[in-house]
mmCIF file with all atom_site columns, C-alpha atoms in Angstrom:
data_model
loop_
_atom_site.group_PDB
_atom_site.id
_atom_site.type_symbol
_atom_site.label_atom_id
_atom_site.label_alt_id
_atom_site.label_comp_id
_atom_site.label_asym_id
_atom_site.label_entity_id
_atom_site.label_seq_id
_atom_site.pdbx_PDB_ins_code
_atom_site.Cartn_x
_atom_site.Cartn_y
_atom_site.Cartn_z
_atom_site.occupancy
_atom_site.B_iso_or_equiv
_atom_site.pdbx_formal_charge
_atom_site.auth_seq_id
_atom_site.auth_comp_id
_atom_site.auth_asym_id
_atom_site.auth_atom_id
_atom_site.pdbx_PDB_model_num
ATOM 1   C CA . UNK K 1 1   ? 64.216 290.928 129.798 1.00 43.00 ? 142 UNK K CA 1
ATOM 2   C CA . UNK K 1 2   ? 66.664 292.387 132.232 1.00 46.00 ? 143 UNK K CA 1
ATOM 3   C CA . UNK K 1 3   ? 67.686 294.924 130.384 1.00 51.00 ? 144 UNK K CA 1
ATOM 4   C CA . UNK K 1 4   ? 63.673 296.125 129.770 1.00 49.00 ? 145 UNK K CA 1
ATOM 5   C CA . UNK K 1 5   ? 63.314 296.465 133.640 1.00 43.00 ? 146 UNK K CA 1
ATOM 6   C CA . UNK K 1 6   ? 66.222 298.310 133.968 1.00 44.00 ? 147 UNK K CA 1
ATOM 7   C CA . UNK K 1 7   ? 65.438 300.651 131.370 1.00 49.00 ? 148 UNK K CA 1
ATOM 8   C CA . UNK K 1 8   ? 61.651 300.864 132.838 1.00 47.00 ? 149 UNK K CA 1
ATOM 9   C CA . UNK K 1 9   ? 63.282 301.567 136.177 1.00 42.00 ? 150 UNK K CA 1
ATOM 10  C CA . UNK K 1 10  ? 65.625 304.403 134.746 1.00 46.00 ? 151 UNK K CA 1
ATOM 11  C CA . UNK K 1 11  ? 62.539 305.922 132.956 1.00 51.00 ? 152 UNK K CA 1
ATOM 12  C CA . UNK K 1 12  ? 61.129 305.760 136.076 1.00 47.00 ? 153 UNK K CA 1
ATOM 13  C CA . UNK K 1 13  ? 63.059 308.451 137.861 1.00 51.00 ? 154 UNK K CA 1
ATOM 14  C CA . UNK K 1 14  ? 62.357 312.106 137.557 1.00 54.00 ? 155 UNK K CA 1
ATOM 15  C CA . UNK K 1 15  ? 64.374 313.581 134.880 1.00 53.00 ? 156 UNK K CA 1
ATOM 16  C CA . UNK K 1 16  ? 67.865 314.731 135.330 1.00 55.00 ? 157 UNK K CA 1
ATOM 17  C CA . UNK K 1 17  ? 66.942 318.152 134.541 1.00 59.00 ? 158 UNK K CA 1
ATOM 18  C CA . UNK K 1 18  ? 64.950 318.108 138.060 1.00 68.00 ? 159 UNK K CA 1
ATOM 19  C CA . UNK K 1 19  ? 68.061 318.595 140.238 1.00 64.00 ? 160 UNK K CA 1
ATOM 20  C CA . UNK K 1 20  ? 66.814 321.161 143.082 1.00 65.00 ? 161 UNK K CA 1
ATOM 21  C CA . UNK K 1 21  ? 64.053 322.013 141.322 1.00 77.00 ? 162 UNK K CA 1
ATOM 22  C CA . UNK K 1 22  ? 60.925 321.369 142.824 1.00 82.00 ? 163 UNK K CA 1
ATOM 23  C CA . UNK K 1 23  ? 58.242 322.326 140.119 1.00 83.00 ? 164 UNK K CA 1
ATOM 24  C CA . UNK K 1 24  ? 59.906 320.036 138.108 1.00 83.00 ? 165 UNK K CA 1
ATOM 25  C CA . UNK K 1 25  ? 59.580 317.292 140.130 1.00 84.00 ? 166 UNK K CA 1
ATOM 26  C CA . UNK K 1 26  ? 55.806 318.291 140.280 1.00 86.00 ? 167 UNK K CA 1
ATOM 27  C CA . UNK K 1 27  ? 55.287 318.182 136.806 1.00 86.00 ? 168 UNK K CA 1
ATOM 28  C CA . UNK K 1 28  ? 56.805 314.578 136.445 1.00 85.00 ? 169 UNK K CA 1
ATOM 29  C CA . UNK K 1 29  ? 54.058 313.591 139.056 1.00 88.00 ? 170 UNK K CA 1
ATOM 30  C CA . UNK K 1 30  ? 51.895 315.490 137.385 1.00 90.00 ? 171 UNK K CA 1
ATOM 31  C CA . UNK K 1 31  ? 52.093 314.134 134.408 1.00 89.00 ? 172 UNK K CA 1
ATOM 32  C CA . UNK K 1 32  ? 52.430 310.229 135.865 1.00 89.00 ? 173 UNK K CA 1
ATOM 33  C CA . UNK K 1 33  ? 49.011 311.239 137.499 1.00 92.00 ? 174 UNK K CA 1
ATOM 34  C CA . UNK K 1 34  ? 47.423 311.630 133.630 1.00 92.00 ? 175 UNK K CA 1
ATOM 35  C CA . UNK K 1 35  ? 48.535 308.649 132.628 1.00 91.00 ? 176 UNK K CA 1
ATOM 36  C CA . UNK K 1 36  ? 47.384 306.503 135.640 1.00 91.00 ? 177 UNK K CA 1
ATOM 37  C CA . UNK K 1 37  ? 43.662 308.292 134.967 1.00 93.00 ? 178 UNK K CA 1
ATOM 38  C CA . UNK K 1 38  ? 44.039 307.407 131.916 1.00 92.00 ? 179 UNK K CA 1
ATOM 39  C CA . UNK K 1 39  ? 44.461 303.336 132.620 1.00 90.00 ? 180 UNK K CA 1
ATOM 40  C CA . UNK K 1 40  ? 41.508 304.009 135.109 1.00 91.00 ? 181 UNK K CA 1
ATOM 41  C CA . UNK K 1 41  ? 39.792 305.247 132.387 1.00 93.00 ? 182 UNK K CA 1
ATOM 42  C CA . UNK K 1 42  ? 40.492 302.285 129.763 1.00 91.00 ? 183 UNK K CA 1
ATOM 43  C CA . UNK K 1 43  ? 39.838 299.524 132.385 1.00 90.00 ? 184 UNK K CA 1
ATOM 44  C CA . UNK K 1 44  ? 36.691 301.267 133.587 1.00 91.00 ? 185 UNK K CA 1
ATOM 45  C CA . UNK K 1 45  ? 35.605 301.360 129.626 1.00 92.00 ? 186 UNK K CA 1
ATOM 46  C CA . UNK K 1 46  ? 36.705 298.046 129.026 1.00 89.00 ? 187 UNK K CA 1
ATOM 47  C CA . UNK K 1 47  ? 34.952 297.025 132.116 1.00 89.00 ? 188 UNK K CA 1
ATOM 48  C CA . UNK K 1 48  ? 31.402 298.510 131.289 1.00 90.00 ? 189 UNK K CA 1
ATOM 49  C CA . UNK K 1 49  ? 31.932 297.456 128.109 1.00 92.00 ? 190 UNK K CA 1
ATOM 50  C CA . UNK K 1 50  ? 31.612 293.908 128.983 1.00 90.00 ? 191 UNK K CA 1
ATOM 51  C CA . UNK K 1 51  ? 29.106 293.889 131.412 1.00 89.00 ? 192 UNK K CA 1
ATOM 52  C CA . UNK K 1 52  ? 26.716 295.693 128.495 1.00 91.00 ? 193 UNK K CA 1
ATOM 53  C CA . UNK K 1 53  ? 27.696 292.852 125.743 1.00 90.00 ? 194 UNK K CA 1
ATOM 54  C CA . UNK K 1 54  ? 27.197 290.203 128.313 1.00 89.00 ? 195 UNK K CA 1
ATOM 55  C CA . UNK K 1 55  ? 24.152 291.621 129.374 1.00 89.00 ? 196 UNK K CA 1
ATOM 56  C CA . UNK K 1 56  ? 22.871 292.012 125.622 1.00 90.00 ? 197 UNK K CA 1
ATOM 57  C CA . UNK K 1 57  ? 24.236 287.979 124.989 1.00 88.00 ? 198 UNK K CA 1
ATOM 58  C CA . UNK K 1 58  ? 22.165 287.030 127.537 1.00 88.00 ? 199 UNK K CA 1
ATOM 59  C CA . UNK K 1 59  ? 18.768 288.655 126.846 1.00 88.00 ? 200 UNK K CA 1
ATOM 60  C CA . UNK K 1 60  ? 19.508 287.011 123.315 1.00 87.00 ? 201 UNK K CA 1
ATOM 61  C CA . UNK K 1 61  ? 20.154 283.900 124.672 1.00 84.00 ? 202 UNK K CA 1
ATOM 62  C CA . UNK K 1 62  ? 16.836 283.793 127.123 1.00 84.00 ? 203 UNK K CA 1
ATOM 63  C CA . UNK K 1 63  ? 14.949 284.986 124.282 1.00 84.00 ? 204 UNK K CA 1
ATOM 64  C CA . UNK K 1 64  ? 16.150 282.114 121.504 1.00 81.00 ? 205 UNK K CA 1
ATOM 65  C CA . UNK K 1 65  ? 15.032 279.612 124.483 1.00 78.00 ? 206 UNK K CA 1
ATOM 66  C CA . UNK K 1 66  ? 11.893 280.978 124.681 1.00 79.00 ? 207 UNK K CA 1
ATOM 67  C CA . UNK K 1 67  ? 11.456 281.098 121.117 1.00 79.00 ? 208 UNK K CA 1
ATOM 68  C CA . UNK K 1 68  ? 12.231 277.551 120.990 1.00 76.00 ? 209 UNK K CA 1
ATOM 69  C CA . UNK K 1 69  ? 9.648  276.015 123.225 1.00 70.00 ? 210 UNK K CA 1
ATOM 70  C CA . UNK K 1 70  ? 9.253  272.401 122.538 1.00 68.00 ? 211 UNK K CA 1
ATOM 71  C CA . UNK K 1 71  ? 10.409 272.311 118.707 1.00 71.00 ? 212 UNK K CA 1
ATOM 72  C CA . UNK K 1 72  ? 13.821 272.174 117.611 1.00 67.00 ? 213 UNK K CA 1
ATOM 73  C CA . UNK K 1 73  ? 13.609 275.483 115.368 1.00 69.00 ? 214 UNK K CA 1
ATOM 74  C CA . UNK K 1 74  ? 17.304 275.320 113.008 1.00 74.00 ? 215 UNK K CA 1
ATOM 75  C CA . UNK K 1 75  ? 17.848 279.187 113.865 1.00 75.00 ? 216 UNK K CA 1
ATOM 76  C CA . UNK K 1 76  ? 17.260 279.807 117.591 1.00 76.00 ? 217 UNK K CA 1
ATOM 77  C CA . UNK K 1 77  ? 19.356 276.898 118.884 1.00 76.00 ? 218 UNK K CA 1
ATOM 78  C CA . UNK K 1 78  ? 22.926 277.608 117.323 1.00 81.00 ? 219 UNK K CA 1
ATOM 79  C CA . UNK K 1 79  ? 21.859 281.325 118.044 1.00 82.00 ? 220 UNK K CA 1
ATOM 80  C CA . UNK K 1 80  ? 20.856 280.658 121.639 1.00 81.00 ? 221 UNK K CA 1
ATOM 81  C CA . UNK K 1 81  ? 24.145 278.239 121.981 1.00 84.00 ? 222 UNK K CA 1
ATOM 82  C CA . UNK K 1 82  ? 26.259 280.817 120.583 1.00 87.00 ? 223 UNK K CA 1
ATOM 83  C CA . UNK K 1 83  ? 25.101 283.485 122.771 1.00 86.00 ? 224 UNK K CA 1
ATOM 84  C CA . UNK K 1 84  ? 25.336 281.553 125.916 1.00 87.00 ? 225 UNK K CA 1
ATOM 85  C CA . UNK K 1 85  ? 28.900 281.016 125.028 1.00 88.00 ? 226 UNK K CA 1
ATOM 86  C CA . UNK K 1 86  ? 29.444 284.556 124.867 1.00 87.00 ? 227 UNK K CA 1
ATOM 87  C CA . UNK K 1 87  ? 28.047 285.245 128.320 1.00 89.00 ? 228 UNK K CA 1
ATOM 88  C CA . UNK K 1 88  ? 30.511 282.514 129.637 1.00 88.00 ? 229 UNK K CA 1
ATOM 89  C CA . UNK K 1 89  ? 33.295 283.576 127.717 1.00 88.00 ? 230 UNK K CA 1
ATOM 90  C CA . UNK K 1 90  ? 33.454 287.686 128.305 1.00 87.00 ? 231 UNK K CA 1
ATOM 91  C CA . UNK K 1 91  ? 32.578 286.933 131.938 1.00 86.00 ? 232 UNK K CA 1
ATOM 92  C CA . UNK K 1 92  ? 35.048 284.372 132.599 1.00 86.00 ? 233 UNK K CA 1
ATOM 93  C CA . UNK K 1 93  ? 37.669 287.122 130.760 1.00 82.00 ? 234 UNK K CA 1
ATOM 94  C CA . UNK K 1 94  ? 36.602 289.850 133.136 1.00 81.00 ? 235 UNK K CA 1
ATOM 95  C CA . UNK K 1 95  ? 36.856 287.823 135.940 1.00 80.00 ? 236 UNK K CA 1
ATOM 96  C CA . UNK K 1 96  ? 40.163 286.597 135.100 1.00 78.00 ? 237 UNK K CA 1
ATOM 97  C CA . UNK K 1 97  ? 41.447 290.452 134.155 1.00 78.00 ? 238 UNK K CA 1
ATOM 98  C CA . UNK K 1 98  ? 40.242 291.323 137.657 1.00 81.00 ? 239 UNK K CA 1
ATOM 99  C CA . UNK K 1 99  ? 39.790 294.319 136.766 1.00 84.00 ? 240 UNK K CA 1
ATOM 100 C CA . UNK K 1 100 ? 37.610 296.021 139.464 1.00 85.00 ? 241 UNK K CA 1
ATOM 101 C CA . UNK K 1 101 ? 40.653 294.867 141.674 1.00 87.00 ? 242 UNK K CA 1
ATOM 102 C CA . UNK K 1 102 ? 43.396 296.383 139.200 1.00 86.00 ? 243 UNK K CA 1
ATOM 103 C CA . UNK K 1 103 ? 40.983 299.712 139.098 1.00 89.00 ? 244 UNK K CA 1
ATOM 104 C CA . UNK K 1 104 ? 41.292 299.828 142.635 1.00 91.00 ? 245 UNK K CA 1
ATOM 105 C CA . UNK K 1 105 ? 45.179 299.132 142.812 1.00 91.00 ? 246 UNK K CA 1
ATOM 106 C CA . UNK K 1 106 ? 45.990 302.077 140.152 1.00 92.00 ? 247 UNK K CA 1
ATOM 107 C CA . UNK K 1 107 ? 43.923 304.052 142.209 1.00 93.00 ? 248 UNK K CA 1
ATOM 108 C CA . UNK K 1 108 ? 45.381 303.208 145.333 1.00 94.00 ? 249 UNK K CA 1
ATOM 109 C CA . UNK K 1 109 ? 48.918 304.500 143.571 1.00 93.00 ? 250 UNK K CA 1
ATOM 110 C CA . UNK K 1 110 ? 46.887 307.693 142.171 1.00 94.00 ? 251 UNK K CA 1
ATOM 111 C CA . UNK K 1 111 ? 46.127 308.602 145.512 1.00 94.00 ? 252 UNK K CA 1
ATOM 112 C CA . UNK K 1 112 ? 50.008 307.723 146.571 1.00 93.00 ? 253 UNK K CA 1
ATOM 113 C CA . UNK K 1 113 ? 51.702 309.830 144.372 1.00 92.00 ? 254 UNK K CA 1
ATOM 114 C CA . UNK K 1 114 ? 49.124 313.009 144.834 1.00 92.00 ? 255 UNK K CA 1
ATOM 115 C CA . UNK K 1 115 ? 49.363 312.781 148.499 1.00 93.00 ? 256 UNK K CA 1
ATOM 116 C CA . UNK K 1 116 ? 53.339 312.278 148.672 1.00 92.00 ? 257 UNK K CA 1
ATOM 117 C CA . UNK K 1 117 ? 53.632 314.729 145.824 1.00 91.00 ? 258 UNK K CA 1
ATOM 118 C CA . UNK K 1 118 ? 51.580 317.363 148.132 1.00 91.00 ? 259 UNK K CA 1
ATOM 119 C CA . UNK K 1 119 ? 53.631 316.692 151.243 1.00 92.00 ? 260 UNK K CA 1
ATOM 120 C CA . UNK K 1 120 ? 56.979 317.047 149.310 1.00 91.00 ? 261 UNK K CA 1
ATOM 121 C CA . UNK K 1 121 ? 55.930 320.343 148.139 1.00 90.00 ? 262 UNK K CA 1
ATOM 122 C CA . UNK K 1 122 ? 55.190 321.347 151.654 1.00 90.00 ? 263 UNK K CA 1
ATOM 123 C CA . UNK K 1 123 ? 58.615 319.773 152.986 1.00 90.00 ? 264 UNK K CA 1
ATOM 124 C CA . UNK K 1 124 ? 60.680 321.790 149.971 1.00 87.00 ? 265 UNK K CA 1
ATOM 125 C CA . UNK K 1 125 ? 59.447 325.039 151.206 1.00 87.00 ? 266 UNK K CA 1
ATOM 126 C CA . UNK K 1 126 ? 62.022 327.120 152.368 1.00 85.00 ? 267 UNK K CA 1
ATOM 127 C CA . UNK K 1 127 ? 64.622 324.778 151.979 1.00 84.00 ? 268 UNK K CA 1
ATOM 128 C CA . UNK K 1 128 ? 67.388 325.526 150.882 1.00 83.00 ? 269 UNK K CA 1
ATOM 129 C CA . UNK K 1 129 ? 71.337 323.029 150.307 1.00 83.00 ? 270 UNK K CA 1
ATOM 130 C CA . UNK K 1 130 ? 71.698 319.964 151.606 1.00 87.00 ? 271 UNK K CA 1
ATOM 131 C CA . UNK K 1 131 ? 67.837 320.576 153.865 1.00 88.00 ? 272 UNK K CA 1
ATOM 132 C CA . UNK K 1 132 ? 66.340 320.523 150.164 1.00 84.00 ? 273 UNK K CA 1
ATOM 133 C CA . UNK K 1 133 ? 68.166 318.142 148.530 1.00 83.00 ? 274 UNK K CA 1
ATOM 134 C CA . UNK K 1 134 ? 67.199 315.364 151.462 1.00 87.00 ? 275 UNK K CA 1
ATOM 135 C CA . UNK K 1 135 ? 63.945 316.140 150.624 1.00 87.00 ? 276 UNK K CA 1
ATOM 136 C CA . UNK K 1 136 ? 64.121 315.813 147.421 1.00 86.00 ? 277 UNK K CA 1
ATOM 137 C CA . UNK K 1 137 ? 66.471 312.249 147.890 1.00 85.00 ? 278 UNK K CA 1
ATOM 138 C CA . UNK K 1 138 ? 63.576 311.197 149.963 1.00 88.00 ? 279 UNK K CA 1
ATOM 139 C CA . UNK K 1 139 ? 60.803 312.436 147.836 1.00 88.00 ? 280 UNK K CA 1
ATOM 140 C CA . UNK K 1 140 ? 62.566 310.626 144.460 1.00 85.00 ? 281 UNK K CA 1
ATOM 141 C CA . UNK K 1 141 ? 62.698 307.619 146.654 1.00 86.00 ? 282 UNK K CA 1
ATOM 142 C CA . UNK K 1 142 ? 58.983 307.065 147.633 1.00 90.00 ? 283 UNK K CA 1
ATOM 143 C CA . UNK K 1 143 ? 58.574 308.034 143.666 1.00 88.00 ? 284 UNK K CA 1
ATOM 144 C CA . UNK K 1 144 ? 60.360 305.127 142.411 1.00 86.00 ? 285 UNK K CA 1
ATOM 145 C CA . UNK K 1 145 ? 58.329 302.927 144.535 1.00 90.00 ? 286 UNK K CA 1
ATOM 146 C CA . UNK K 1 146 ? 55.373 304.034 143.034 1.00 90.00 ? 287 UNK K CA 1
ATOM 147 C CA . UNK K 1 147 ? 56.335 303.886 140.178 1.00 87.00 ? 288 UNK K CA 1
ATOM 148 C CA . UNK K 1 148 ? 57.698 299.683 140.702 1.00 88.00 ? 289 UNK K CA 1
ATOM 149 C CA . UNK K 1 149 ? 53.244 299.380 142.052 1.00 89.00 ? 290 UNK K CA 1
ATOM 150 C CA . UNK K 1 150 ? 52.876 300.657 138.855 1.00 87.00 ? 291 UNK K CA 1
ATOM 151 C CA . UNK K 1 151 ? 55.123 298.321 136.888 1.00 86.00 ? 292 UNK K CA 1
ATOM 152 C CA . UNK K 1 152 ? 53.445 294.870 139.358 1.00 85.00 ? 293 UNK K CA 1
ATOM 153 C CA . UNK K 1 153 ? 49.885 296.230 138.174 1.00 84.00 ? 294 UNK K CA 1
ATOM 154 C CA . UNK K 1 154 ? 50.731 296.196 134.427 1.00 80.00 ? 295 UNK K CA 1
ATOM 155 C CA . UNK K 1 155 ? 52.519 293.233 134.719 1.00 77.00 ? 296 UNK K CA 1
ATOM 156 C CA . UNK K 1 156 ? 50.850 289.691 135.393 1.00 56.00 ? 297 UNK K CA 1
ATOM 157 C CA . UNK K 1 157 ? 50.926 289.473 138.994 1.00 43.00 ? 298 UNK K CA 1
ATOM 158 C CA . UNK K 1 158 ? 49.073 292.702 139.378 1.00 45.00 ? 299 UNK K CA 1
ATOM 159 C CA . UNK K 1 159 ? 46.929 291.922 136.587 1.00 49.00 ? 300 UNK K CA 1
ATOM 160 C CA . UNK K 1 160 ? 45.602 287.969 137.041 1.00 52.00 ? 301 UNK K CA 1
ATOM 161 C CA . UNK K 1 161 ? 46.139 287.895 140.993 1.00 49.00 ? 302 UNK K CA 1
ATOM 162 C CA . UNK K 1 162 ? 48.601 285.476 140.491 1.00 48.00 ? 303 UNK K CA 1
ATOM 163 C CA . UNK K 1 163 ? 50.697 286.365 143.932 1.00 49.00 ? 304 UNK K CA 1
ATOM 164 C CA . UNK K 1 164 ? 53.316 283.695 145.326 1.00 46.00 ? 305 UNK K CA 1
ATOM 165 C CA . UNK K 1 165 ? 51.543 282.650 148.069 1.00 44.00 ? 306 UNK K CA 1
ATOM 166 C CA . UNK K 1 166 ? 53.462 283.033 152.020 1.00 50.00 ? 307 UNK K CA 1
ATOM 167 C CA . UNK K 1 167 ? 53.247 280.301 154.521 1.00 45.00 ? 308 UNK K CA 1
ATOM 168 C CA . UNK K 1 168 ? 52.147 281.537 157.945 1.00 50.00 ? 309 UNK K CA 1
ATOM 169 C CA . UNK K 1 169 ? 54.827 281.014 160.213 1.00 52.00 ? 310 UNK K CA 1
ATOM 170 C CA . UNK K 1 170 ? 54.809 277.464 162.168 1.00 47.00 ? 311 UNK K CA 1
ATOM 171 C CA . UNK K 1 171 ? 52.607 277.522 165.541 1.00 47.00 ? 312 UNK K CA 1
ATOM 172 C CA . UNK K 1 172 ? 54.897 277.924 168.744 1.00 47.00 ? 313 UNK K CA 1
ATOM 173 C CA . UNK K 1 173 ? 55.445 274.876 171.056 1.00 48.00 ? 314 UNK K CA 1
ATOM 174 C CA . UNK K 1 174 ? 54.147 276.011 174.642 1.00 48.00 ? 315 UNK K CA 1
ATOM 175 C CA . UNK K 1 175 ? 56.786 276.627 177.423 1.00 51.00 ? 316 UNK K CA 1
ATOM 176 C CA . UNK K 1 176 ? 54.987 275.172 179.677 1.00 51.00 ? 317 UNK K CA 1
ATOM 177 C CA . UNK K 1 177 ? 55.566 277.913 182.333 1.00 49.00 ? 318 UNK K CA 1
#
């Protein structure tokens, strides 16, 4: 397990080949901004997705009630059971994914890295030694964090909500004074 963290961390650097070179380093972020559209982009499918099936389960549902009235019909009450079920089921999933909340987390990072990735090219201008290569320390540095938000979203803390929670600190005795 250890070992797949590190090696997530390492991958999680800009490439070695990006030593004082700054469009490098842009085209790492670049390319770590397509793939967090692109888990927008599945959760916002998988997300609409559900809400349409669920929708669909339960106009089925409300219509095999209806269709039942008073008699006991031996087709519209397993169908009717079945797709009230399914309504329960996919939205208790959803819920549990929290996925408008992960949405909003990946783009919370999105907007991270573009911004940070902006102001580093700004910083690098015109810098040249050990000016540029602080920069780029510093830039690398706020990457990697990033890129660890990234690796809490995917995971299952970022994913169910499932945060230790933290005490608030004990009340303080009054002085007195």
């Amino acid at each position: 397990m250890e070992d797949e963290v590190a090696e997530d961390l390492s991958r999680a650097r800009p490439p070695e080949d990006c030593v004082l070179e700054i469009k490098c380093y842009v085209q790492h972020a670049i390319a770590q901004l397509n793939e967090i559209r692109s888990d927008i982009d599945w959760w916002n499918s998988i997300w609409l997705y559900s809400v349409i099936f669920v929708g669909i389960c339960g106009i089925v549902a409300t219509v095999m009630i209806a269709l039942q009235g008073d008699d006991n019909k031996y087709w519209t009450r397993p169908v009717g059971i079945v797709a009230t079920s399914l309504v329960t089921g996919v939205t208790a999933l959803t819920t549990t994914l929290h996925i408008p909340e992960t949405i909003d987390k990946y783009i919370e990072v999105y907007s991270s890295i573009g911004t940070r990735t902006n102001l580093f090219k700004q910083e690098a201008r015109g810098k040249t030694g050990d000016e540029l290569n602080n920069v780029m320390t510093d830039y690398a540095n706020d990457y990697n964090k990033y890129r660890i938000e990234l690796l809490k979203i995917k995971g299952s803390v970022g994913r169910f909500g499932t945060q230790t929670p933290t005490l608030p600190p004990p009340p303080s005795l009054p002085t007195g004074k």
